[in-house]
């Protein structure tokens, strides 16, 4: 299983074509569209639920030290 850096920086934006919070298109836009502004705010507080690259729902594990999210196709995101 490969491990990749977490999508998004301090502003919560992903580096793929889909939103990590709702799975809709336009997740990687800079700046975020009005439709995804709330998603960006939520991603600064919680882990992504959808893969920013393929829109698949991810398996997310939250621990006191952080979180990890696993896409079956793209590997594990850790923050």
PDB file of C-alpha atoms in Angstrom:
ATOM      1  CA  UNK A   1       0.000   0.000   0.000  1.00  0.00           C
ATOM      2  CA  UNK A   2       1.496   3.333  -0.966  1.00  0.00           C
ATOM      3  CA  UNK A   3       1.354   6.410   1.253  1.00  0.00           C
ATOM      4  CA  UNK A   4       0.936   9.874  -0.217  1.00  0.00           C
ATOM      5  CA  UNK A   5       0.954  13.291   1.490  1.00  0.00           C
ATOM      6  CA  UNK A   6      -2.382  14.665   2.578  1.00  0.00           C
ATOM      7  CA  UNK A   7      -4.296  16.527  -0.081  1.00  0.00           C
ATOM      8  CA  UNK A   8      -4.669  20.173   0.721  1.00  0.00           C
ATOM      9  CA  UNK A   9      -2.748  22.606   2.789  1.00  0.00           C
ATOM     10  CA  UNK A  10      -3.776  24.935   5.534  1.00  0.00           C
ATOM     11  CA  UNK A  11      -6.627  26.212   3.392  1.00  0.00           C
ATOM     12  CA  UNK A  12      -8.066  22.699   2.911  1.00  0.00           C
ATOM     13  CA  UNK A  13      -7.919  22.702  -0.872  1.00  0.00           C
ATOM     14  CA  UNK A  14      -7.226  19.435  -2.607  1.00  0.00           C
ATOM     15  CA  UNK A  15      -4.834  18.919  -5.488  1.00  0.00           C
ATOM     16  CA  UNK A  16      -7.296  16.961  -7.647  1.00  0.00           C
ATOM     17  CA  UNK A  17     -10.380  17.739  -9.719  1.00  0.00           C
ATOM     18  CA  UNK A  18     -12.870  16.728  -6.991  1.00  0.00           C
ATOM     19  CA  UNK A  19     -13.810  18.124  -3.591  1.00  0.00           C
ATOM     20  CA  UNK A  20     -12.478  16.049  -0.671  1.00  0.00           C
ATOM     21  CA  UNK A  21     -15.475  16.923   1.488  1.00  0.00           C
ATOM     22  CA  UNK A  22     -18.541  16.458  -0.762  1.00  0.00           C
ATOM     23  CA  UNK A  23     -17.031  14.629  -3.752  1.00  0.00           C
ATOM     24  CA  UNK A  24     -18.344  17.166  -6.253  1.00  0.00           C
ATOM     25  CA  UNK A  25     -16.296  18.590  -9.125  1.00  0.00           C
ATOM     26  CA  UNK A  26     -14.226  21.778  -8.613  1.00  0.00           C
ATOM     27  CA  UNK A  27     -12.388  20.721  -5.452  1.00  0.00           C
ATOM     28  CA  UNK A  28      -8.965  21.788  -6.702  1.00  0.00           C
ATOM     29  CA  UNK A  29      -9.827  25.259  -7.912  1.00  0.00           C
ATOM     30  CA  UNK A  30      -7.827  28.216  -6.674  1.00  0.00           C
ATOM     31  CA  UNK A  31      -9.617  30.091  -5.276  1.00  0.00           C
ATOM     32  CA  UNK A  32     -12.450  27.715  -4.354  1.00  0.00           C
ATOM     33  CA  UNK A  33     -15.760  28.400  -6.025  1.00  0.00           C
ATOM     34  CA  UNK A  34     -18.612  29.806  -3.931  1.00  0.00           C
ATOM     35  CA  UNK A  35     -20.244  26.372  -4.039  1.00  0.00           C
ATOM     36  CA  UNK A  36     -17.265  24.775  -2.269  1.00  0.00           C
ATOM     37  CA  UNK A  37     -16.308  27.582   0.115  1.00  0.00           C
ATOM     38  CA  UNK A  38     -18.061  25.822   3.012  1.00  0.00           C
ATOM     39  CA  UNK A  39     -16.310  22.560   2.054  1.00  0.00           C
ATOM     40  CA  UNK A  40     -12.937  24.313   2.270  1.00  0.00           C
ATOM     41  CA  UNK A  41     -13.810  25.579   5.747  1.00  0.00           C
ATOM     42  CA  UNK A  42     -14.862  22.091   6.887  1.00  0.00           C
ATOM     43  CA  UNK A  43     -11.715  20.456   5.468  1.00  0.00           C
ATOM     44  CA  UNK A  44      -9.573  22.613   7.737  1.00  0.00           C
ATOM     45  CA  UNK A  45     -11.318  20.966  10.707  1.00  0.00           C
ATOM     46  CA  UNK A  46     -11.898  17.373   9.571  1.00  0.00           C
ATOM     47  CA  UNK A  47     -10.377  14.782   7.215  1.00  0.00           C
ATOM     48  CA  UNK A  48     -11.475  14.457   3.589  1.00  0.00           C
ATOM     49  CA  UNK A  49     -14.161  11.853   2.915  1.00  0.00           C
ATOM     50  CA  UNK A  50     -13.727  11.565  -0.862  1.00  0.00           C
ATOM     51  CA  UNK A  51     -10.568  11.031  -2.921  1.00  0.00           C
ATOM     52  CA  UNK A  52      -9.682  14.268  -4.723  1.00  0.00           C
ATOM     53  CA  UNK A  53      -8.342  12.297  -7.696  1.00  0.00           C
ATOM     54  CA  UNK A  54     -11.069   9.736  -8.429  1.00  0.00           C
ATOM     55  CA  UNK A  55     -14.084  10.750  -6.274  1.00  0.00           C
ATOM     56  CA  UNK A  56     -14.181   7.396  -4.447  1.00  0.00           C
ATOM     57  CA  UNK A  57     -15.358   7.339  -0.856  1.00  0.00           C
ATOM     58  CA  UNK A  58     -12.346   6.797   1.426  1.00  0.00           C
ATOM     59  CA  UNK A  59     -11.913   4.737   4.573  1.00  0.00           C
ATOM     60  CA  UNK A  60     -11.099   7.321   7.274  1.00  0.00           C
ATOM     61  CA  UNK A  61      -9.564   6.667  10.694  1.00  0.00           C
ATOM     62  CA  UNK A  62      -9.331   9.471  13.262  1.00  0.00           C
ATOM     63  CA  UNK A  63      -6.957   9.167  16.224  1.00  0.00           C
ATOM     64  CA  UNK A  64      -5.890  11.626  18.944  1.00  0.00           C
ATOM     65  CA  UNK A  65      -2.636  12.155  17.031  1.00  0.00           C
ATOM     66  CA  UNK A  66      -4.270  12.919  13.655  1.00  0.00           C
ATOM     67  CA  UNK A  67      -6.059  11.046  10.908  1.00  0.00           C
ATOM     68  CA  UNK A  68      -5.533   8.805   7.905  1.00  0.00           C
ATOM     69  CA  UNK A  69      -7.757   8.320   4.874  1.00  0.00           C
ATOM     70  CA  UNK A  70      -7.353   5.423   2.453  1.00  0.00           C
ATOM     71  CA  UNK A  71      -8.461   5.361  -1.180  1.00  0.00           C
ATOM     72  CA  UNK A  72      -8.614   1.875  -2.668  1.00  0.00           C
ATOM     73  CA  UNK A  73      -6.972   3.190  -5.838  1.00  0.00           C
ATOM     74  CA  UNK A  74      -4.604   5.957  -4.714  1.00  0.00           C
ATOM     75  CA  UNK A  75      -3.335   4.790  -1.325  1.00  0.00           C
ATOM     76  CA  UNK A  76      -3.256   6.387   2.105  1.00  0.00           C
ATOM     77  CA  UNK A  77      -3.350  10.092   2.962  1.00  0.00           C
ATOM     78  CA  UNK A  78      -1.907  10.962   6.389  1.00  0.00           C
ATOM     79  CA  UNK A  79      -2.065  14.204   8.320  1.00  0.00           C
TER      80      UNK A  79
END
